[in-house]
Coordinates of C-alpha atoms in Angstrom, one line a residue:
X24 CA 69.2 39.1 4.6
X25 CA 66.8 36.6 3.0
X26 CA 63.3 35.0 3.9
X27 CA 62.6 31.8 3.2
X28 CA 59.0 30.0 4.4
X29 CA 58.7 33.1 7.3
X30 CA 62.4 32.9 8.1
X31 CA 64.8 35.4 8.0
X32 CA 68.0 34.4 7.2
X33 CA 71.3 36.4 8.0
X34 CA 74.9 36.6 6.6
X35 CA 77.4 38.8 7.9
X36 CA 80.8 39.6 7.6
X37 CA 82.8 39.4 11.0
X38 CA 86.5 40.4 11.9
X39 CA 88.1 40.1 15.0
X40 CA 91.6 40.2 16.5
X41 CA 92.2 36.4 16.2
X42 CA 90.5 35.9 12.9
X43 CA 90.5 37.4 9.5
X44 CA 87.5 37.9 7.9
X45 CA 84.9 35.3 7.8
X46 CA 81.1 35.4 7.3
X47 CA 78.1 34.8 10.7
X48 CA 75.0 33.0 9.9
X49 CA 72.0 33.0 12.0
X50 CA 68.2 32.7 11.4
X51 CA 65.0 34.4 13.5
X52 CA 65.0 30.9 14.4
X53 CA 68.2 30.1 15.6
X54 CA 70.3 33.3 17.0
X55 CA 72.8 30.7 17.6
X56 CA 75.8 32.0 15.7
X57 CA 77.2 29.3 12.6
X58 CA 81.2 31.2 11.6
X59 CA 82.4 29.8 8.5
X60 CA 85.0 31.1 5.3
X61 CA 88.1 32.5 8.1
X62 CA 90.5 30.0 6.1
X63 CA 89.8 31.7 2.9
X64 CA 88.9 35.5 4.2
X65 CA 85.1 35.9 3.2
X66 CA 83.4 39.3 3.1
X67 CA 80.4 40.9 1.2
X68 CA 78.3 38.4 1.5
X69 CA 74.8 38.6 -0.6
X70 CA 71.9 36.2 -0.1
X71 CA 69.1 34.8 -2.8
X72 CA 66.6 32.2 -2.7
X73 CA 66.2 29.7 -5.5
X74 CA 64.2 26.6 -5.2
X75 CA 63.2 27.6 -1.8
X76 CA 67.1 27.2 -0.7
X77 CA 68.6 30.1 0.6
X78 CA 72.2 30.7 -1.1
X79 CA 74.7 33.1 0.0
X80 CA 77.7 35.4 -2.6
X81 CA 80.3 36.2 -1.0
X82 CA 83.8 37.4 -2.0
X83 CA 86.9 35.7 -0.8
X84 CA 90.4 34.3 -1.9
X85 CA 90.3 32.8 -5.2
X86 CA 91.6 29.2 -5.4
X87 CA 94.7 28.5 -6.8
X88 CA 94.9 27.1 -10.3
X89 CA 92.0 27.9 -11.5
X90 CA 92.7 31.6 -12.4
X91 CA 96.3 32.9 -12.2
X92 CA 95.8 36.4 -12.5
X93 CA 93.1 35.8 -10.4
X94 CA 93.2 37.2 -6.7
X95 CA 90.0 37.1 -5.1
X96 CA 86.5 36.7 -6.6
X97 CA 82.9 35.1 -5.9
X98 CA 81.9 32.1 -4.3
X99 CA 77.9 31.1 -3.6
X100 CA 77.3 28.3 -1.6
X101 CA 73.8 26.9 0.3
X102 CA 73.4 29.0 3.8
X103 CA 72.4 25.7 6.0
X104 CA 75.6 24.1 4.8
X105 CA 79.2 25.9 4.1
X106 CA 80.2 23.9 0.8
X107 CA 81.5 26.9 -1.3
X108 CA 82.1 27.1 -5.0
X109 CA 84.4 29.0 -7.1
X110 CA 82.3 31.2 -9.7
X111 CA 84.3 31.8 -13.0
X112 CA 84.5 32.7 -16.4
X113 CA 87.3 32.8 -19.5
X114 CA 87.7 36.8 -19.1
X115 CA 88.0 37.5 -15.4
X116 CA 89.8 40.7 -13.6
X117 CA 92.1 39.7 -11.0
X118 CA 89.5 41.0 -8.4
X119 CA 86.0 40.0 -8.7
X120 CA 83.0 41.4 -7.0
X121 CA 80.0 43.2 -6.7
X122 CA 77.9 40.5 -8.9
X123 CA 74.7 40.8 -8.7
X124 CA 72.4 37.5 -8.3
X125 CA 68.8 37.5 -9.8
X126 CA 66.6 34.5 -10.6
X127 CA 64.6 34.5 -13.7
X128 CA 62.4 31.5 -14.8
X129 CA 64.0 29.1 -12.2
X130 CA 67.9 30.2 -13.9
X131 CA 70.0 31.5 -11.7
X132 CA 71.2 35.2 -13.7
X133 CA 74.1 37.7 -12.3
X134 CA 74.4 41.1 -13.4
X135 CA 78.5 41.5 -13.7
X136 CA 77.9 45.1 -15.2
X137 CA 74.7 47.5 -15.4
X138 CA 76.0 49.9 -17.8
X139 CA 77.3 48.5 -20.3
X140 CA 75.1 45.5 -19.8
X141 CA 76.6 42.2 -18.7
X142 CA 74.8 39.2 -18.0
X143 CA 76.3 35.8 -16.8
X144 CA 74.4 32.7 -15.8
X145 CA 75.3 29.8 -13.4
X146 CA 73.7 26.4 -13.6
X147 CA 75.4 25.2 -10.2
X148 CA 77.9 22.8 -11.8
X149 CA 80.4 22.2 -9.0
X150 CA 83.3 23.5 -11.0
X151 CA 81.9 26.5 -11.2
X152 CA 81.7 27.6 -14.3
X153 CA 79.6 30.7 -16.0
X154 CA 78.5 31.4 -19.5
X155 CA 77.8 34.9 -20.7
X156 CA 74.3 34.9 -21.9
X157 CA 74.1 38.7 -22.7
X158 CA 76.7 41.4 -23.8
X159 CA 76.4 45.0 -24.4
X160 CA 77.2 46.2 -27.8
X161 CA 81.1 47.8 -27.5
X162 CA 82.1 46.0 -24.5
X163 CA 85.3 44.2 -25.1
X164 CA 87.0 41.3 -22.9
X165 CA 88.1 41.1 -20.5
X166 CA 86.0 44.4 -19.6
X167 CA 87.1 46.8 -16.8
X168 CA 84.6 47.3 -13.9
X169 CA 87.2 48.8 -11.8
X170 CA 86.7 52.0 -14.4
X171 CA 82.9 52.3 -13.5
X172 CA 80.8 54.7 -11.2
X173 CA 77.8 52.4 -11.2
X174 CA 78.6 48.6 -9.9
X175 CA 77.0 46.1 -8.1
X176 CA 75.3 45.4 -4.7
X177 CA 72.0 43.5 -3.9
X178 CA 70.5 41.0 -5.7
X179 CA 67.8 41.8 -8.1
X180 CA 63.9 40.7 -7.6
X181 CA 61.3 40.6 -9.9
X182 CA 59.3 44.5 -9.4
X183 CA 56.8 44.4 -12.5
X184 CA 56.0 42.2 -16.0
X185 CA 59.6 42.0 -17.5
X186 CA 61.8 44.1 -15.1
X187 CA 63.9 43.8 -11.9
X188 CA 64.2 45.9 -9.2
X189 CA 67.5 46.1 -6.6
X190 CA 70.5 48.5 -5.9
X191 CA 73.7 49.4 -6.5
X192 CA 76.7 51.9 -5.0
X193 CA 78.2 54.8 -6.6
X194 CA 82.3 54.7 -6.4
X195 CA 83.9 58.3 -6.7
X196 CA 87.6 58.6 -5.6
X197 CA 88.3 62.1 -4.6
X198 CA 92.1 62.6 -5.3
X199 CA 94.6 64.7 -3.3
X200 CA 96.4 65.3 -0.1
X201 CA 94.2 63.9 1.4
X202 CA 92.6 60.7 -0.4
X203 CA 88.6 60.0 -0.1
X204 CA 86.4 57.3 -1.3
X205 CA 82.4 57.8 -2.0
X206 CA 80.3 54.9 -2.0
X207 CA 76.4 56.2 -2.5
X208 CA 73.0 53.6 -2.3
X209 CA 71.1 53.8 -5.9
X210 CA 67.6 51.7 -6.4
X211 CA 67.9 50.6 -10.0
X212 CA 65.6 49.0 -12.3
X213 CA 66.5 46.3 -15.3
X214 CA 64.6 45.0 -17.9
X215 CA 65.9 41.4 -18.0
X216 CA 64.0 40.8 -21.2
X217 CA 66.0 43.1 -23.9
X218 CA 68.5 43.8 -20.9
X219 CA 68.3 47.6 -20.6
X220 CA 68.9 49.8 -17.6
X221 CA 65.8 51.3 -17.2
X222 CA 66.3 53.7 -13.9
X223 CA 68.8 54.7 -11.6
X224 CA 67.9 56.8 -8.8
X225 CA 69.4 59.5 -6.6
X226 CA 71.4 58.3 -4.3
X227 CA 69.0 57.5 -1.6
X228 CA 68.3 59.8 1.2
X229 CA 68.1 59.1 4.8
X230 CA 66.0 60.2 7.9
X231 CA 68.5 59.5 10.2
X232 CA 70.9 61.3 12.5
X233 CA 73.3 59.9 15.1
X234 CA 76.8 61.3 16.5
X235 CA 79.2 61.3 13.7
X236 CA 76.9 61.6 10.8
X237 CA 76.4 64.6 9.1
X238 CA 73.5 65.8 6.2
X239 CA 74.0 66.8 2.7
X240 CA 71.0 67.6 1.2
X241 CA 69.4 65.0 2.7
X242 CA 72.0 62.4 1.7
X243 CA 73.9 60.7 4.3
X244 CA 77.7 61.5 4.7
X245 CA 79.7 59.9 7.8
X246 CA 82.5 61.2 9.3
X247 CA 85.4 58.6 8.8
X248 CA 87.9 58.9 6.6
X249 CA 86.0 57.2 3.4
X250 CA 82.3 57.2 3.1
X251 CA 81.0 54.2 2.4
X252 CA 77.4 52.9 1.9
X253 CA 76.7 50.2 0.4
X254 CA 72.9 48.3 -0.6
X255 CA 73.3 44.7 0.7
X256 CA 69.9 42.9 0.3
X257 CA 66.1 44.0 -1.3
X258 CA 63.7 41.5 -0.9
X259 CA 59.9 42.4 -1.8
X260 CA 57.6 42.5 2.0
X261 CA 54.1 43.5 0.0
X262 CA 52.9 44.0 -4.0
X263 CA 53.7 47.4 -3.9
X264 CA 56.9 47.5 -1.4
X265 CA 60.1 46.3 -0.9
X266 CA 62.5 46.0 2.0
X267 CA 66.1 47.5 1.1
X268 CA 69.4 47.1 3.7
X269 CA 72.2 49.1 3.8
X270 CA 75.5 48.8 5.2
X271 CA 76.9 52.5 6.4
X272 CA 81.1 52.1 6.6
X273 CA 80.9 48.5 7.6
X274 CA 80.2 49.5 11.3
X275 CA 76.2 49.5 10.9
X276 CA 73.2 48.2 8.9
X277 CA 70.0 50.7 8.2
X278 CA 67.1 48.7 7.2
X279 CA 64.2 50.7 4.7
X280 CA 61.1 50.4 2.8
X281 CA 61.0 51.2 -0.8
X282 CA 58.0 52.0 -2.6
X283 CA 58.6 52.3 -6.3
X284 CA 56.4 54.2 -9.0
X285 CA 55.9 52.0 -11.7
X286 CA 53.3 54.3 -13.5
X287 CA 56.1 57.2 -13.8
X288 CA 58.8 54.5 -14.8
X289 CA 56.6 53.0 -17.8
X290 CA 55.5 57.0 -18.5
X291 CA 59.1 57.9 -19.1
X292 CA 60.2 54.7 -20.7
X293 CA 60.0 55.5 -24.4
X294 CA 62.5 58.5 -23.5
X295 CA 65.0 55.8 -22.6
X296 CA 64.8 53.4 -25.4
X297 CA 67.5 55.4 -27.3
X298 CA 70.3 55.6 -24.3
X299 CA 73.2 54.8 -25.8
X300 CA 75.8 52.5 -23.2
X301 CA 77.4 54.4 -20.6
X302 CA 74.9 57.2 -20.1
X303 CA 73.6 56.0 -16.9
X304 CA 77.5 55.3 -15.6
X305 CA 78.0 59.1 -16.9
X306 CA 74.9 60.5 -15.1
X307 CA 75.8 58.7 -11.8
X308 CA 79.1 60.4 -11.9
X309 CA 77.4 64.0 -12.4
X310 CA 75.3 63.5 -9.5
X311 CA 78.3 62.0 -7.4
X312 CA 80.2 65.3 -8.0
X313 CA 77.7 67.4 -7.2
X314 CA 77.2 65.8 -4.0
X315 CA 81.3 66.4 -3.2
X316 CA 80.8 70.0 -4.7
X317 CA 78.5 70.5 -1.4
X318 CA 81.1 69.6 0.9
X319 CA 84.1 67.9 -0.5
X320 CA 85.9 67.1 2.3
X321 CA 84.3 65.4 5.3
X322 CA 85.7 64.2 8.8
X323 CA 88.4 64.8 11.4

């Protein structure tokens, strides 16, 4: 979701029996259904404003012969008209996703890793092509997401002086008889200035109960074979608030309000400043497993 001039503006991925997945655009103003990116199978997508156009990320088949190890990866494209572009870079994984948009000082930013830093920019050439503009100290290329707790999810908005405010999912993959995979919402904060990580929360707890959802310690857990939740959009609704969505196992959205305290983030900065890469990716995994710990199998 995105709002634009008093607009909301919606992207979702769709899937039906006829039709691989594809992306639905709508508006407040116009409920009337737009389908677009079936040919090449988009999904995930993640919406910004720059400019005051509205721009969808989404993730779909990459294009062939621009990567070859390249399988599927990120495309942005305007929402009021379907004209995608291929993002790349020299170093790529051959699956690309969870990037993480942000506009700073009319530059379009993404956030390709939070910890170890990695920054790419994009200045909408139509081939597509990025430029790193900031890399952590020790990561190598082509660098492994695929190895990290802590990725990607919304795009990231400007929260207070120099830092950025969005979220991201946990990944744990339980091993075993019987295989599950974790995906937990995190509000994190980013100084886009001398790009630190500044914050990670807990994963974030919701006040919500339904059939087929369970509670562990206030955390949400459903009850299908993975549990998966992932942050799709944070967009700020007041000075002191922002609105966060979340997709729950791809079969529902929950829409909250986050309310961040910046006195106790600036209070606890200076205990940060020496963090050395990988602690936050490290300290997401500890409180992954002690969620699992509580009930490590859920379902059936």
């Amino acid at each position: 979701m995105a709002v634009r001039n008093g607009v909301n503006y919606y992207a979702e991925r769709f899937n039906n029996k006829t039709k691989k997945n594809g992306l639905s655009f709508t508006t407040s103003l116009s409920p009337q259904e737009r389908m677009e990116g079936f040919d090449i199978q988009a999904e995930d997508p993640r919406m910004f404003v720059f400019n005051n156009t509205v721009y969808v990320f989404f993730i779909a088949l990459a294009p062939p012969g621009v990567h070859q190890s390249v399988i599927r990866g990120i495309y942005i494209t305007p929402f009021d008209q379907f004209q995608p572009v291929f993002l790349n870079f020299p170093e790529m994984q051959p699956v690309e996703k969870n990037w993480a948009p942000m506009v700073i000082a009319d530059k379009l930013h993404i956030v390709y890793s939070f910890d170890p830093v990695i920054v790419l920019s994009y200045d909408f050439n139509r081939a597509g092509n990025c430029s790193v503009v900031h890399r952590a100290e020790g990561a190598l290329w082509p660098f492994d997401t695929a190895r990290l707790y802590l990725r990607g999810g919304t795009n990231m908005v400007p929260f207070y002086g120099d830092y950025y405010i969005g979220a991201c999912h946990s990944r744990l993959q339980v091993g075993g008889r019987r295989l599950r995979l974790y995906h937990f919402a995190h509000v994190v904060v980013l100084d886009v200035v001398r790009w630190r990580l500044l914050f990670v929360s807990k994963p974030v707890k919701f006040m919500y109960t339904a059939e087929r959802y369970d509670n562990v310690e206030g955390v949400l857990l459903d009850h299908w074979p993975w549990c998966v939740q992932d942050p799709v959009s944070m967009f700020r609704v007041s000075e002191k608030s922002f609105y966060m969505s979340i997709s729950v196992a791809d079969r529902g959205t929950l829409l909250y309000e986050v309310t961040p305290d910046i006195s106790h983030l600036i209070s606890e900065e200076v205990g940060r400043s020496n963090r050395t890469n990988g602690h936050w990716d490290t300290l997401t995994e500890k409180m992954l497993r002690s969620i699992i710990r509580i009930k490590p199998f859920i379902g059936y």
